[in-house]
XYZ file of C-alpha atoms in Angstrom:
435
model
C -0.126 -0.077 0.249
C 1.303 3.319 -1.131
C 1.261 6.224 1.191
C -1.072 7.998 -1.250
C -3.576 5.174 -1.211
C -3.210 4.730 2.727
C -4.381 8.329 2.834
C -7.509 7.756 0.401
C -8.997 5.114 2.940
C -12.343 6.677 4.052
C -14.215 6.507 7.185
C -15.398 8.665 10.150
C -12.918 10.229 12.294
C -12.149 9.455 15.860
C -14.113 11.683 18.180
C -12.047 13.022 21.075
C -13.587 15.049 24.461
C -11.851 18.370 24.507
C -10.732 19.896 28.046
C -9.908 23.594 28.736
C -6.268 24.432 28.238
C -3.781 24.490 31.496
C -1.623 27.440 31.924
C 1.483 27.034 30.102
C 4.170 29.432 29.605
C 6.074 30.443 26.601
C 9.130 32.533 26.001
C 7.499 34.269 22.946
C 5.328 37.083 24.157
C 2.954 36.778 20.806
C 2.198 33.136 21.676
C -1.112 31.710 20.404
C -3.137 29.547 22.769
C -6.214 28.042 21.262
C -9.144 27.858 23.652
C -11.468 24.695 23.648
C -14.134 26.331 21.404
C -11.930 28.414 19.363
C -11.712 28.177 15.456
C -8.054 26.608 14.867
C -6.474 28.468 11.807
C -4.047 26.502 9.740
C -1.486 27.260 7.357
C 0.524 24.607 5.187
C 3.678 25.050 4.170
C 4.672 22.488 1.350
C 1.402 21.748 -0.647
C 2.156 18.673 -2.562
C 1.634 14.652 -1.565
C 1.601 14.339 2.153
C 1.256 18.083 2.953
C -2.052 18.238 0.880
C -3.173 14.831 2.296
C -2.684 16.222 5.932
C -4.504 19.343 5.099
C -7.657 17.512 3.942
C -7.660 15.620 7.076
C -7.393 18.753 9.261
C -10.373 20.158 7.158
C -12.581 16.816 8.130
C -12.994 19.139 11.172
C -15.762 21.853 11.290
C -13.442 23.967 13.476
C -10.637 24.210 11.619
C -9.814 26.682 8.795
C -7.135 26.754 6.241
C -6.270 30.667 6.229
C -2.867 30.411 4.291
C -0.710 27.925 1.889
C 2.861 28.566 0.927
C 4.826 26.690 -1.680
C 7.670 27.576 -4.006
C 5.461 26.273 -6.973
C 2.874 29.302 -8.039
C 0.648 26.977 -10.067
C 0.368 24.449 -7.407
C -0.475 27.045 -4.985
C -3.297 28.434 -7.214
C -4.378 24.836 -7.801
C -4.714 23.735 -4.119
C -6.488 27.245 -3.437
C -8.965 26.393 -5.917
C -9.568 23.015 -4.146
C -10.215 24.781 -0.767
C -12.631 27.130 -2.249
C -14.323 23.975 -3.514
C -14.346 22.434 -0.243
C -14.934 25.334 2.149
C -15.932 28.331 0.016
C -12.942 30.345 1.297
C -9.933 31.958 -0.341
C -6.693 31.200 1.567
C -3.890 33.761 1.217
C -0.920 32.503 -0.970
C 2.905 32.702 -0.031
C 6.077 31.927 -1.704
C 8.172 32.543 1.432
C 7.117 30.661 4.688
C 8.406 33.513 6.945
C 5.691 35.803 5.832
C 3.137 33.031 6.854
C 4.411 32.890 10.097
C 4.537 36.609 10.568
C 0.635 36.349 10.658
C -0.856 36.672 14.219
C -3.907 34.812 13.220
C -2.345 31.449 12.165
C -2.311 29.052 15.274
C -0.894 26.013 13.550
C 1.537 25.212 10.584
C 1.737 21.828 8.753
C 5.552 21.506 7.653
C 5.615 19.059 4.630
C 8.390 20.316 2.852
C 11.531 18.343 1.669
C 13.238 16.900 4.539
C 16.161 19.554 4.504
C 13.584 22.152 5.402
C 12.041 20.723 8.376
C 14.378 22.020 11.001
C 14.388 25.821 9.929
C 10.719 25.894 9.324
C 9.714 23.822 12.804
C 12.073 25.989 14.892
C 10.748 29.308 13.115
C 7.209 28.419 13.650
C 7.665 27.476 17.420
C 9.484 31.012 17.656
C 6.684 32.554 16.086
C 4.242 30.949 18.805
C 2.596 28.452 16.317
C 1.800 24.679 17.134
C 3.569 22.545 14.330
C 2.544 19.575 12.786
C 5.728 18.206 11.006
C 6.193 15.401 8.635
C 8.681 12.761 9.215
C 11.532 12.366 9.132
C 11.558 15.399 11.379
C 15.014 16.569 10.086
C 17.685 15.494 7.650
C 20.601 15.344 10.229
C 21.065 14.398 13.761
C 22.141 17.859 14.942
C 18.573 19.471 13.436
C 16.909 16.594 15.416
C 18.316 18.154 18.608
C 17.816 21.789 17.903
C 13.891 21.028 17.151
C 13.384 19.025 20.290
C 14.891 22.140 22.311
C 12.808 24.573 20.273
C 9.514 22.916 20.781
C 10.621 22.865 24.715
C 11.845 26.243 25.126
C 8.682 27.985 23.419
C 6.045 25.228 24.846
C 4.465 24.522 21.580
C 2.439 21.423 20.880
C 4.315 19.401 18.195
C 3.044 16.142 16.512
C 5.278 14.297 14.091
C 3.567 12.697 11.209
C 4.479 9.151 12.172
C 0.740 8.186 12.214
C 1.194 4.616 13.129
C 1.469 5.773 16.658
C -2.088 6.324 16.130
C -3.395 3.181 14.608
C -5.411 0.737 16.357
C -3.779 -2.366 15.082
C -0.161 -1.167 16.041
C -1.713 -0.874 19.429
C -2.893 -4.038 19.556
C 0.549 -5.293 18.447
C 2.139 -3.487 21.391
C -0.173 -4.977 23.964
C 0.673 -8.411 22.380
C 4.293 -8.100 22.668
C 3.908 -6.532 26.184
C 1.634 -9.835 27.319
C 5.122 -11.919 27.001
C 3.528 -14.491 24.897
C 6.254 -14.370 22.188
C 8.840 -15.343 25.031
C 12.127 -13.819 24.930
C 12.426 -11.376 21.763
C 16.235 -11.626 20.701
C 15.976 -9.911 17.172
C 13.855 -7.555 15.426
C 13.838 -7.828 11.593
C 12.805 -4.343 9.593
C 12.833 -4.245 5.887
C 11.377 -2.139 3.125
C 11.687 -2.983 -0.405
C 10.191 -0.258 -3.015
C 10.615 0.395 -6.539
C 10.871 4.099 -6.270
C 13.968 4.163 -4.103
C 16.061 2.978 -7.420
C 14.832 6.129 -9.579
C 15.833 5.918 -13.135
C 18.775 6.913 -15.237
C 20.598 10.299 -14.938
C 18.989 13.273 -16.592
C 20.594 16.121 -17.955
C 20.041 19.642 -16.543
C 17.066 21.885 -17.542
C 15.349 25.342 -17.060
C 13.646 25.669 -14.035
C 9.802 24.873 -14.696
C 7.923 28.346 -15.025
C 6.572 29.514 -11.606
C 8.977 27.703 -9.571
C 11.096 29.409 -7.099
C 14.068 26.909 -7.043
C 16.460 29.110 -5.157
C 13.782 29.017 -2.309
C 13.389 25.214 -2.817
C 16.972 24.687 -2.134
C 17.259 27.000 0.911
C 19.758 26.199 3.382
C 20.817 23.217 1.029
C 24.031 23.714 -1.212
C 23.742 25.843 -4.502
C 23.207 23.082 -7.745
C 21.621 23.429 -11.076
C 18.369 22.454 -11.639
C 17.478 18.758 -12.507
C 14.225 16.752 -12.595
C 15.791 13.808 -11.184
C 16.621 15.849 -7.913
C 13.263 17.624 -7.524
C 9.714 16.558 -7.000
C 9.429 12.839 -6.035
C 13.177 12.303 -6.384
C 14.747 14.485 -3.845
C 14.868 11.824 -1.068
C 17.640 9.879 -2.704
C 20.192 12.693 -2.758
C 22.036 13.290 0.640
C 21.421 17.032 0.605
C 17.674 16.715 0.794
C 16.967 13.069 2.259
C 18.222 9.761 3.302
C 16.703 7.251 0.898
C 14.568 4.515 2.044
C 15.959 4.178 5.452
C 14.837 7.900 6.154
C 11.576 7.262 4.315
C 10.133 4.431 5.340
C 12.612 3.684 8.151
C 11.653 6.111 10.623
C 8.063 4.420 10.360
C 9.084 0.985 10.906
C 11.944 1.573 13.029
C 9.609 3.324 15.246
C 7.463 0.155 15.776
C 10.725 -1.754 16.351
C 11.773 0.817 18.998
C 8.117 1.109 20.694
C 7.881 -2.713 20.525
C 11.052 -3.126 22.474
C 10.856 -0.303 25.065
C 13.906 1.641 23.606
C 14.181 5.135 24.739
C 17.741 5.991 23.584
C 20.745 4.985 21.324
C 21.865 1.517 20.674
C 25.373 0.414 21.891
C 26.815 0.526 18.619
C 25.586 0.402 14.826
C 27.248 -0.709 11.757
C 25.619 -0.122 8.141
C 26.786 -1.376 5.029
C 25.341 -0.578 1.498
C 26.010 0.610 -1.660
C 24.456 1.050 -5.222
C 24.718 -2.178 -5.977
C 21.336 -3.305 -7.811
C 21.362 -0.042 -10.187
C 24.836 1.582 -10.073
C 23.926 3.304 -13.278
C 20.990 5.133 -12.077
C 20.689 8.737 -10.490
C 20.241 8.294 -6.762
C 23.303 9.124 -4.315
C 21.765 7.030 -1.383
C 22.017 3.332 -1.316
C 19.875 0.953 -3.242
C 21.034 -1.837 -1.323
C 21.457 -1.189 2.719
C 21.941 -3.341 5.625
C 22.048 -1.716 9.037
C 22.494 -3.660 12.646
C 21.807 -1.742 15.869
C 23.069 -3.789 18.718
C 21.684 -3.590 22.192
C 22.552 -5.819 25.643
C 20.347 -8.809 25.095
C 18.926 -8.206 21.669
C 19.239 -6.726 17.802
C 17.423 -4.421 15.457
C 18.174 -5.198 11.829
C 17.173 -3.049 8.591
C 17.431 -4.041 5.353
C 16.436 -2.458 1.777
C 16.993 -3.336 -1.801
C 15.617 -0.627 -3.658
C 14.016 -1.279 -7.071
C 12.325 -4.829 -5.491
C 8.990 -5.100 -4.005
C 9.180 -8.454 -2.594
C 10.301 -9.323 1.142
C 10.201 -11.984 3.848
C 6.523 -13.310 4.873
C 5.379 -12.264 1.683
C 5.346 -8.629 2.366
C 7.805 -6.193 0.745
C 7.857 -4.114 3.807
C 7.226 -4.720 7.390
C 8.875 -6.036 10.630
C 9.427 -9.229 12.495
C 9.887 -9.624 16.426
C 11.693 -13.089 16.732
C 10.917 -14.375 20.124
C 11.547 -18.114 21.729
C 7.853 -19.009 21.409
C 6.887 -17.364 18.214
C 7.390 -14.633 15.611
C 5.210 -11.480 15.393
C 5.084 -10.195 11.508
C 3.394 -6.920 10.934
C 3.030 -3.876 8.643
C 0.111 -1.555 7.933
C -1.943 -4.375 6.202
C -2.068 -6.683 9.114
C 0.043 -8.380 11.981
C 0.220 -12.080 12.871
C 1.948 -14.371 15.157
C 3.568 -17.499 13.746
C 4.081 -19.913 16.544
C 7.315 -21.912 17.102
C 5.477 -25.359 17.181
C 3.166 -25.352 20.296
C 4.500 -22.727 22.261
C 1.842 -19.882 21.383
C -1.243 -19.904 19.444
C -1.471 -18.085 16.171
C -2.863 -14.873 16.279
C -4.008 -12.155 13.400
C -5.355 -8.723 13.403
C -6.280 -6.210 10.895
C -6.185 -2.340 10.841
C -9.103 0.182 10.528
C -7.219 2.376 8.587
C -7.808 5.293 10.531
C -4.195 6.130 11.505
C -3.754 9.199 9.759
C -7.114 10.683 10.483
C -6.614 9.812 14.168
C -3.083 11.187 14.338
C -4.799 14.702 13.137
C -7.482 14.594 15.725
C -5.075 13.753 18.446
C -3.135 16.981 17.529
C -6.079 19.061 17.472
C -7.424 17.698 20.667
C -3.652 18.327 22.255
C -3.589 21.861 20.793
C -7.118 22.837 22.499
C -5.948 20.997 25.914
C -2.358 22.437 25.680
C -0.783 19.020 26.024
C 2.420 18.554 24.541
C 2.201 14.663 25.029
C 0.938 14.176 21.470
C 0.621 10.506 19.945
C 4.008 11.046 18.280
C 6.138 13.731 20.229
C 9.054 15.674 18.887
C 11.389 13.558 20.962
C 10.020 10.369 19.728
C 10.264 11.587 16.118
C 13.808 12.819 16.833
C 14.823 9.439 18.268
C 13.347 7.769 14.950
C 15.200 9.740 12.625
C 18.369 9.830 14.544
C 18.090 5.881 14.212
C 17.733 6.283 10.295
C 20.768 8.652 10.309
C 23.001 6.489 12.422
C 22.791 3.785 9.785
C 23.237 6.071 6.753
C 26.279 7.741 8.505
C 27.833 4.222 9.150
C 27.323 2.988 5.952
C 28.608 6.038 4.248
C 32.098 6.341 6.338
C 32.277 2.324 6.459
C 32.840 1.912 10.246
C 31.184 0.421 13.049
C 29.721 3.452 15.170
C 29.190 4.497 19.014
C 27.321 7.545 19.374
C 27.434 9.286 22.627
C 24.332 11.265 23.415
C 25.819 13.263 26.204
C 28.725 14.332 24.017
C 26.694 14.357 20.809
C 29.531 13.026 19.050
C 30.941 9.538 17.587
C 33.712 7.511 18.184
C 34.665 8.439 14.435
C 35.992 11.807 13.160
C 34.507 11.267 9.717
C 31.105 10.552 11.183
C 31.202 13.621 13.227
C 31.649 15.390 10.164
C 28.101 14.204 9.216
C 26.561 15.272 11.850
C 25.466 18.919 11.338
C 25.080 20.509 7.805
C 26.450 23.658 6.848
C 23.507 26.163 5.886
C 24.175 28.049 2.843
C 23.881 31.895 3.282
C 21.924 33.751 4.011
C 20.188 30.850 5.834
C 21.678 30.137 9.483
C 21.545 26.880 11.500
C 18.951 27.656 14.275
C 20.469 28.345 17.911
C 18.498 27.721 20.912
């Protein structure tokens, strides 16, 4: 199931009781605190794909208005504004620069759904402007950016939801309860995999003129200056290090999140080793690995990641998923279902299916938390940061070709080459956020 098809699943939204907000301080004098019966005025930054899918689920709620859209593509902005007019009969204001949207005092929350290299700056600026934030995954394109985003949410007292919607899925919660029951016995290994054709992209293409109406300089933002190339633009940017981290940062944060949750992991592994390369399609355009294996080691169990881009088959007949390997049985799960495969008669076979309300419930949870002033959303910025760090750990280990130990207190690896990949150099005039 693709993310796009997943978003098309239709059903009613989850009902939630809303409480009056508690007194919550902020370092920003212009902070907005939404009252329980107030309208929530939302601005969307990044109007394609997941951004638009997120906004549509926000607009299922009658107490939400979209007052502003921001994107670097003028035609897309105008098209999406037309769709909002059809949905709500209102005209949102349009922006090419997200900072102008954040200057508005009437915006209570923003959805950040831009490419990964933009998430940190836009989320931190939104928090500083007194907005609550729904930010897409992975939360950032580097480990240092993950840390500064956590610090910003805490400093400004903002409600933040990370778009890892499986945290709001009924069958994922059932899976977690089953794991916690102990029926699998001792879990010694969690295998995680994701094999998708799109990860291999296609053959390199020549540079071409910037499409009409696109502000490519703003699209690049803090990333290094480059010529325009369609292979590094819409739908493909995830496979280039300046903007994304391949399948591991795209699908990995979702699936590793479930592995970490299932095993009650709250911190870094004892060590990590990643190995990968462009083995399957070396002639194709991506910089990221089409073939990658990562091993995360703990005191008494392992988590393993693998992907082979350009393929769509995998273990247990699933091209993506995870398997908790216990002494009594193996629990296999993805977004379609989870099931238990017993070791002989040590446990019983069990299966469960989702209601496909993950995404709608995730948005509902964020809106309720906004009105309650509850920062403990279904997927907090702390949890989103942890999962993104795990993805970056694996990529960095494979890129430098070394087994790594990451010291969370010192914010450093045991390897100088790896330390050079912790924090991006922002291109002028953009500056790395300081909290």
